[in-house]
JSON list of C-alpha atoms in Angstrom, two decimals:
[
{"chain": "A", "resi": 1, "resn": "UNK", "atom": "CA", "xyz": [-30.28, -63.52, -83.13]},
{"chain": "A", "resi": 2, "resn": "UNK", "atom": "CA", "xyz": [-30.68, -60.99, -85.48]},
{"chain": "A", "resi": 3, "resn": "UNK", "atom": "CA", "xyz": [-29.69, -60.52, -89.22]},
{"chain": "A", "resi": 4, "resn": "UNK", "atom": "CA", "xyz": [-26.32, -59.32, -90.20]},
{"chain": "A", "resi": 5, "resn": "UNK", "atom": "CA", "xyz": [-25.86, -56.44, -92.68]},
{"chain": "A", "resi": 6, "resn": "UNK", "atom": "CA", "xyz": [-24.16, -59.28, -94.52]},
{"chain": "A", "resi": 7, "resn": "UNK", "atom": "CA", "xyz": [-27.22, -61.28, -94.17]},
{"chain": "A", "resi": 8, "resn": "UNK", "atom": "CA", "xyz": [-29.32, -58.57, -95.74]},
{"chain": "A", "resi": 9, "resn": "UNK", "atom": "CA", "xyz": [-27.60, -58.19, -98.60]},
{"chain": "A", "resi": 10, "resn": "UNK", "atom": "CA", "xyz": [-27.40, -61.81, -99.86]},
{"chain": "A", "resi": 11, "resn": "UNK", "atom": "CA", "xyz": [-31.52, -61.58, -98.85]},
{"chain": "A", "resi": 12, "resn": "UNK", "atom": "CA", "xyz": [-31.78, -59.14, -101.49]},
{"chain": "A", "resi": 13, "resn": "UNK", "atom": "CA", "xyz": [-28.76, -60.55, -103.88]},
{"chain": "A", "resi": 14, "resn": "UNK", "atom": "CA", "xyz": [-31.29, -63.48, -104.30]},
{"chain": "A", "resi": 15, "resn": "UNK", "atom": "CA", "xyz": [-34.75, -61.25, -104.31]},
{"chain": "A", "resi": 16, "resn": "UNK", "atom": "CA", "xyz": [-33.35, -59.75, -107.25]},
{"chain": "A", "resi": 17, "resn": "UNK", "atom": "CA", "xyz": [-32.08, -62.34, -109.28]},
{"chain": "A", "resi": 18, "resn": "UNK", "atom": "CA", "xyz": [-34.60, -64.29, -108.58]},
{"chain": "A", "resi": 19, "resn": "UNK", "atom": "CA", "xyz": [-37.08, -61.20, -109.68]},
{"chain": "A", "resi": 20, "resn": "UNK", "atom": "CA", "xyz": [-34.32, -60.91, -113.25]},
{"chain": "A", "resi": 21, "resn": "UNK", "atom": "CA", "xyz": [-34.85, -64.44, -114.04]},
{"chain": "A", "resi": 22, "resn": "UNK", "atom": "CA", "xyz": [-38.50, -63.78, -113.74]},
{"chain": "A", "resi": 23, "resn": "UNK", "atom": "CA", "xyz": [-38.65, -60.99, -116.09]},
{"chain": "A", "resi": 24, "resn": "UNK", "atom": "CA", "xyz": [-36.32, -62.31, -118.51]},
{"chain": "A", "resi": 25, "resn": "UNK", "atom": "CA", "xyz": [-38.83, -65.30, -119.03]},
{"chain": "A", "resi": 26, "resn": "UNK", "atom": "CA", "xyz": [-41.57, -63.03, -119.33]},
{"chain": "A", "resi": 27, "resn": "UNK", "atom": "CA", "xyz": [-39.65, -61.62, -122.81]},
{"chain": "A", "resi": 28, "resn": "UNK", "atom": "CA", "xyz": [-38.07, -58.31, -120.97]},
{"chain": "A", "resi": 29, "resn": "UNK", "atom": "CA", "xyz": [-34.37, -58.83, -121.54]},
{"chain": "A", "resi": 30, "resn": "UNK", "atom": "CA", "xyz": [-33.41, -55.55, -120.83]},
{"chain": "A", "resi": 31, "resn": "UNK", "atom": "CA", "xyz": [-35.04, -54.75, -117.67]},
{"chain": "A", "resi": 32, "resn": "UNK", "atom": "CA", "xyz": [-33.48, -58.20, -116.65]},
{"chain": "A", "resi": 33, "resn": "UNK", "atom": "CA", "xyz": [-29.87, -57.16, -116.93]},
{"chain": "A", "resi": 34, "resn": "UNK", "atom": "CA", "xyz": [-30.62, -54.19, -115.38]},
{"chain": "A", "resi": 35, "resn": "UNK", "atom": "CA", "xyz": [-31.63, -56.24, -112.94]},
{"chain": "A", "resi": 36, "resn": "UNK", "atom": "CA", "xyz": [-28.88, -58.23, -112.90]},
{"chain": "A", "resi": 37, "resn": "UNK", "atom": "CA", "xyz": [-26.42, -55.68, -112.94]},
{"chain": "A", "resi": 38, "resn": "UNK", "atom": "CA", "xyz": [-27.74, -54.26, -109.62]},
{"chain": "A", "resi": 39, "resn": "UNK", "atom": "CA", "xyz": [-27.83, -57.91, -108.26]},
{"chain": "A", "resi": 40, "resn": "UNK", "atom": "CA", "xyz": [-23.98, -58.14, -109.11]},
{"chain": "A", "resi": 41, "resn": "UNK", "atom": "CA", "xyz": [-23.09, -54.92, -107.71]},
{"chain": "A", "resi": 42, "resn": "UNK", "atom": "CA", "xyz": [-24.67, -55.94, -104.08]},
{"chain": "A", "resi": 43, "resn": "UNK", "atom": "CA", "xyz": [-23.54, -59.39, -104.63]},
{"chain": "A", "resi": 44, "resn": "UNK", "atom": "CA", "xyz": [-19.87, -57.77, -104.71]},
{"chain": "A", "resi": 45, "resn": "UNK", "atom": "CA", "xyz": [-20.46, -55.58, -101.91]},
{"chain": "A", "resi": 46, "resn": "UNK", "atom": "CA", "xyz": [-21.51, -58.51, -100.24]},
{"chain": "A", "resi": 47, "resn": "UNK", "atom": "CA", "xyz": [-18.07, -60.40, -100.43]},
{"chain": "A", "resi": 48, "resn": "UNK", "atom": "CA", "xyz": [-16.15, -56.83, -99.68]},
{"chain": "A", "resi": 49, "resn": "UNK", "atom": "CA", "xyz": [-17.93, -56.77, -96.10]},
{"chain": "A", "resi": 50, "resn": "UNK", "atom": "CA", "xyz": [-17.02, -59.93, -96.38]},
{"chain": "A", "resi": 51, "resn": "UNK", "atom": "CA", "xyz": [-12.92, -59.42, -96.77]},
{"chain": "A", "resi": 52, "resn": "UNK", "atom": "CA", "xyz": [-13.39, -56.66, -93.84]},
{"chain": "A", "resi": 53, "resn": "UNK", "atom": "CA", "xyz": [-15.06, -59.20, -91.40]},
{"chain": "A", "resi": 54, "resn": "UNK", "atom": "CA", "xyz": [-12.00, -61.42, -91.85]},
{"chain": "A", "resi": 55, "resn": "UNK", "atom": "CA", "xyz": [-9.49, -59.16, -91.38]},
{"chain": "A", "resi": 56, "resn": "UNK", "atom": "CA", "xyz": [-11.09, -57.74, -88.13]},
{"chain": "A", "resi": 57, "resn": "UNK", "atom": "CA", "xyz": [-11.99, -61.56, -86.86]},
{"chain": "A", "resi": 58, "resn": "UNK", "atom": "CA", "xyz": [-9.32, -63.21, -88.12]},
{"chain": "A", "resi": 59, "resn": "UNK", "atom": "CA", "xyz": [-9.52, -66.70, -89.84]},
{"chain": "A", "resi": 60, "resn": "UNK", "atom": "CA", "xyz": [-12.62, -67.39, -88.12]},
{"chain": "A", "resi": 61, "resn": "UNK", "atom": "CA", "xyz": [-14.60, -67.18, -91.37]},
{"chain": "A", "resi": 62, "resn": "UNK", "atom": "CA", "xyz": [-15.52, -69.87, -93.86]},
{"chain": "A", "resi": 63, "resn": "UNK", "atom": "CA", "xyz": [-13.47, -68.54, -96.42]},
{"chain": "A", "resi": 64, "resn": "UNK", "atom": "CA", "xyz": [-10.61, -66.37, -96.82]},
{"chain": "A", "resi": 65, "resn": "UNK", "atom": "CA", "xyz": [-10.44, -62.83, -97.26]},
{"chain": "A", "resi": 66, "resn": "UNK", "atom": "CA", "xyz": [-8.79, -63.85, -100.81]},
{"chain": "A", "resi": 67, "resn": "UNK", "atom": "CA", "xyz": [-11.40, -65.51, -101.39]},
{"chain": "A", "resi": 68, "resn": "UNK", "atom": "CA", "xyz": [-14.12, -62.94, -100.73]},
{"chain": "A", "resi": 69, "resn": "UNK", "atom": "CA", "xyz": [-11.74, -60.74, -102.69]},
{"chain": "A", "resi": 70, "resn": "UNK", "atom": "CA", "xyz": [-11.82, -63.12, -105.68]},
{"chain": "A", "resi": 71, "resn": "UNK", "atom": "CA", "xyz": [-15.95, -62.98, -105.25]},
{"chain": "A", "resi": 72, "resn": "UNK", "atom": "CA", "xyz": [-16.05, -59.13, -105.16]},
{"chain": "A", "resi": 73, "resn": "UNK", "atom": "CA", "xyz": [-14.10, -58.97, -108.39]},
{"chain": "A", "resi": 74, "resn": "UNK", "atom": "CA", "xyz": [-15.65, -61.34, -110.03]},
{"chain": "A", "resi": 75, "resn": "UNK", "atom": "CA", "xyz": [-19.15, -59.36, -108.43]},
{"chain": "A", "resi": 76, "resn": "UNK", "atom": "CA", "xyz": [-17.74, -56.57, -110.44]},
{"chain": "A", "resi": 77, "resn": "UNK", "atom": "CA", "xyz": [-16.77, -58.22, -113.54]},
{"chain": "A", "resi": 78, "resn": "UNK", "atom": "CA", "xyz": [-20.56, -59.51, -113.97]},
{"chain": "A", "resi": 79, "resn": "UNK", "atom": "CA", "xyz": [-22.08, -55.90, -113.25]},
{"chain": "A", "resi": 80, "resn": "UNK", "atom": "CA", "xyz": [-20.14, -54.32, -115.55]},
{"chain": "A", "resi": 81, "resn": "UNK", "atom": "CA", "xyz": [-21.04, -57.10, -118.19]},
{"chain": "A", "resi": 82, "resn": "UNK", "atom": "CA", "xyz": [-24.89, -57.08, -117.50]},
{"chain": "A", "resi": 83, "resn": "UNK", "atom": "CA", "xyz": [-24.63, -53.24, -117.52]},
{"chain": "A", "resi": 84, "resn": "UNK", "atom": "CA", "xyz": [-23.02, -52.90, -120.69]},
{"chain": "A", "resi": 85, "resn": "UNK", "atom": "CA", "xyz": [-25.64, -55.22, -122.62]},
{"chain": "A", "resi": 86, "resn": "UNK", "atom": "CA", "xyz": [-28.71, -53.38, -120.86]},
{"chain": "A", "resi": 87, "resn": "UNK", "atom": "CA", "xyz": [-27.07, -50.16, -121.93]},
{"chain": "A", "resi": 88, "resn": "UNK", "atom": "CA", "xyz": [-26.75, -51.25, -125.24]},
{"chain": "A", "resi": 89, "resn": "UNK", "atom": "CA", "xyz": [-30.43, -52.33, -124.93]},
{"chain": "A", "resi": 90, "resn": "UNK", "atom": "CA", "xyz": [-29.53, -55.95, -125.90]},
{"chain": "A", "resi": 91, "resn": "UNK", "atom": "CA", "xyz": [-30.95, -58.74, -124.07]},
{"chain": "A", "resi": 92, "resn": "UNK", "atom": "CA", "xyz": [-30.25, -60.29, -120.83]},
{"chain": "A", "resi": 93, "resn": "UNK", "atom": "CA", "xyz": [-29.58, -64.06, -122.18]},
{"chain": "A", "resi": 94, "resn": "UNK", "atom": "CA", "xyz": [-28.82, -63.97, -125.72]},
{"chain": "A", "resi": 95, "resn": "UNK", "atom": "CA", "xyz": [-25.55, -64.71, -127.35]}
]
């Protein structure tokens, strides 16, 4: 069986925020939410294949394609968030 373009992507969603949490330790915050924002943005394409796989295959999925929907926005919402602060060269994890 071989791996899904779905499956890819959530191979490399966790490379690279596994990588960001890495880097943030080693005291670079902004590379980390750079890092992070990329993460986000394949972690939200992720759950939009995601709402097209249910649609064509019906409710055969584990979740709905609400659901995924709810993931890709929220997929979004973090990018733009981590993407802002690394802009603004703040760090990754501070308040």
């Amino acid at each position: 069986m071989g791996m899904t373009t779905r499956g890819v992507l959530a191979v490399i969603v966790v490379v690279l925020m596994t990588v960001s949490m890495v880097v943030s330790r080693r005291g670079s915050g902004t590379l980390a939410a750079w890092l992070l924002t990329v993460s986000f943005a394949v972690a939200a394409s992720w759950a939009g294949l995601g709402v097209v796989w249910t649609h064509q295959n019906g409710p055969e999925g584990a979740m709905t394609p609400q659901l995924y929907a709810s993931l890709a926005v929220t997929g979004l919402a973090f990018a733009l968030y981590f993407g802002v602060r690394a802009r603004n060269s703040e760090e990754a994890f501070d308040s």
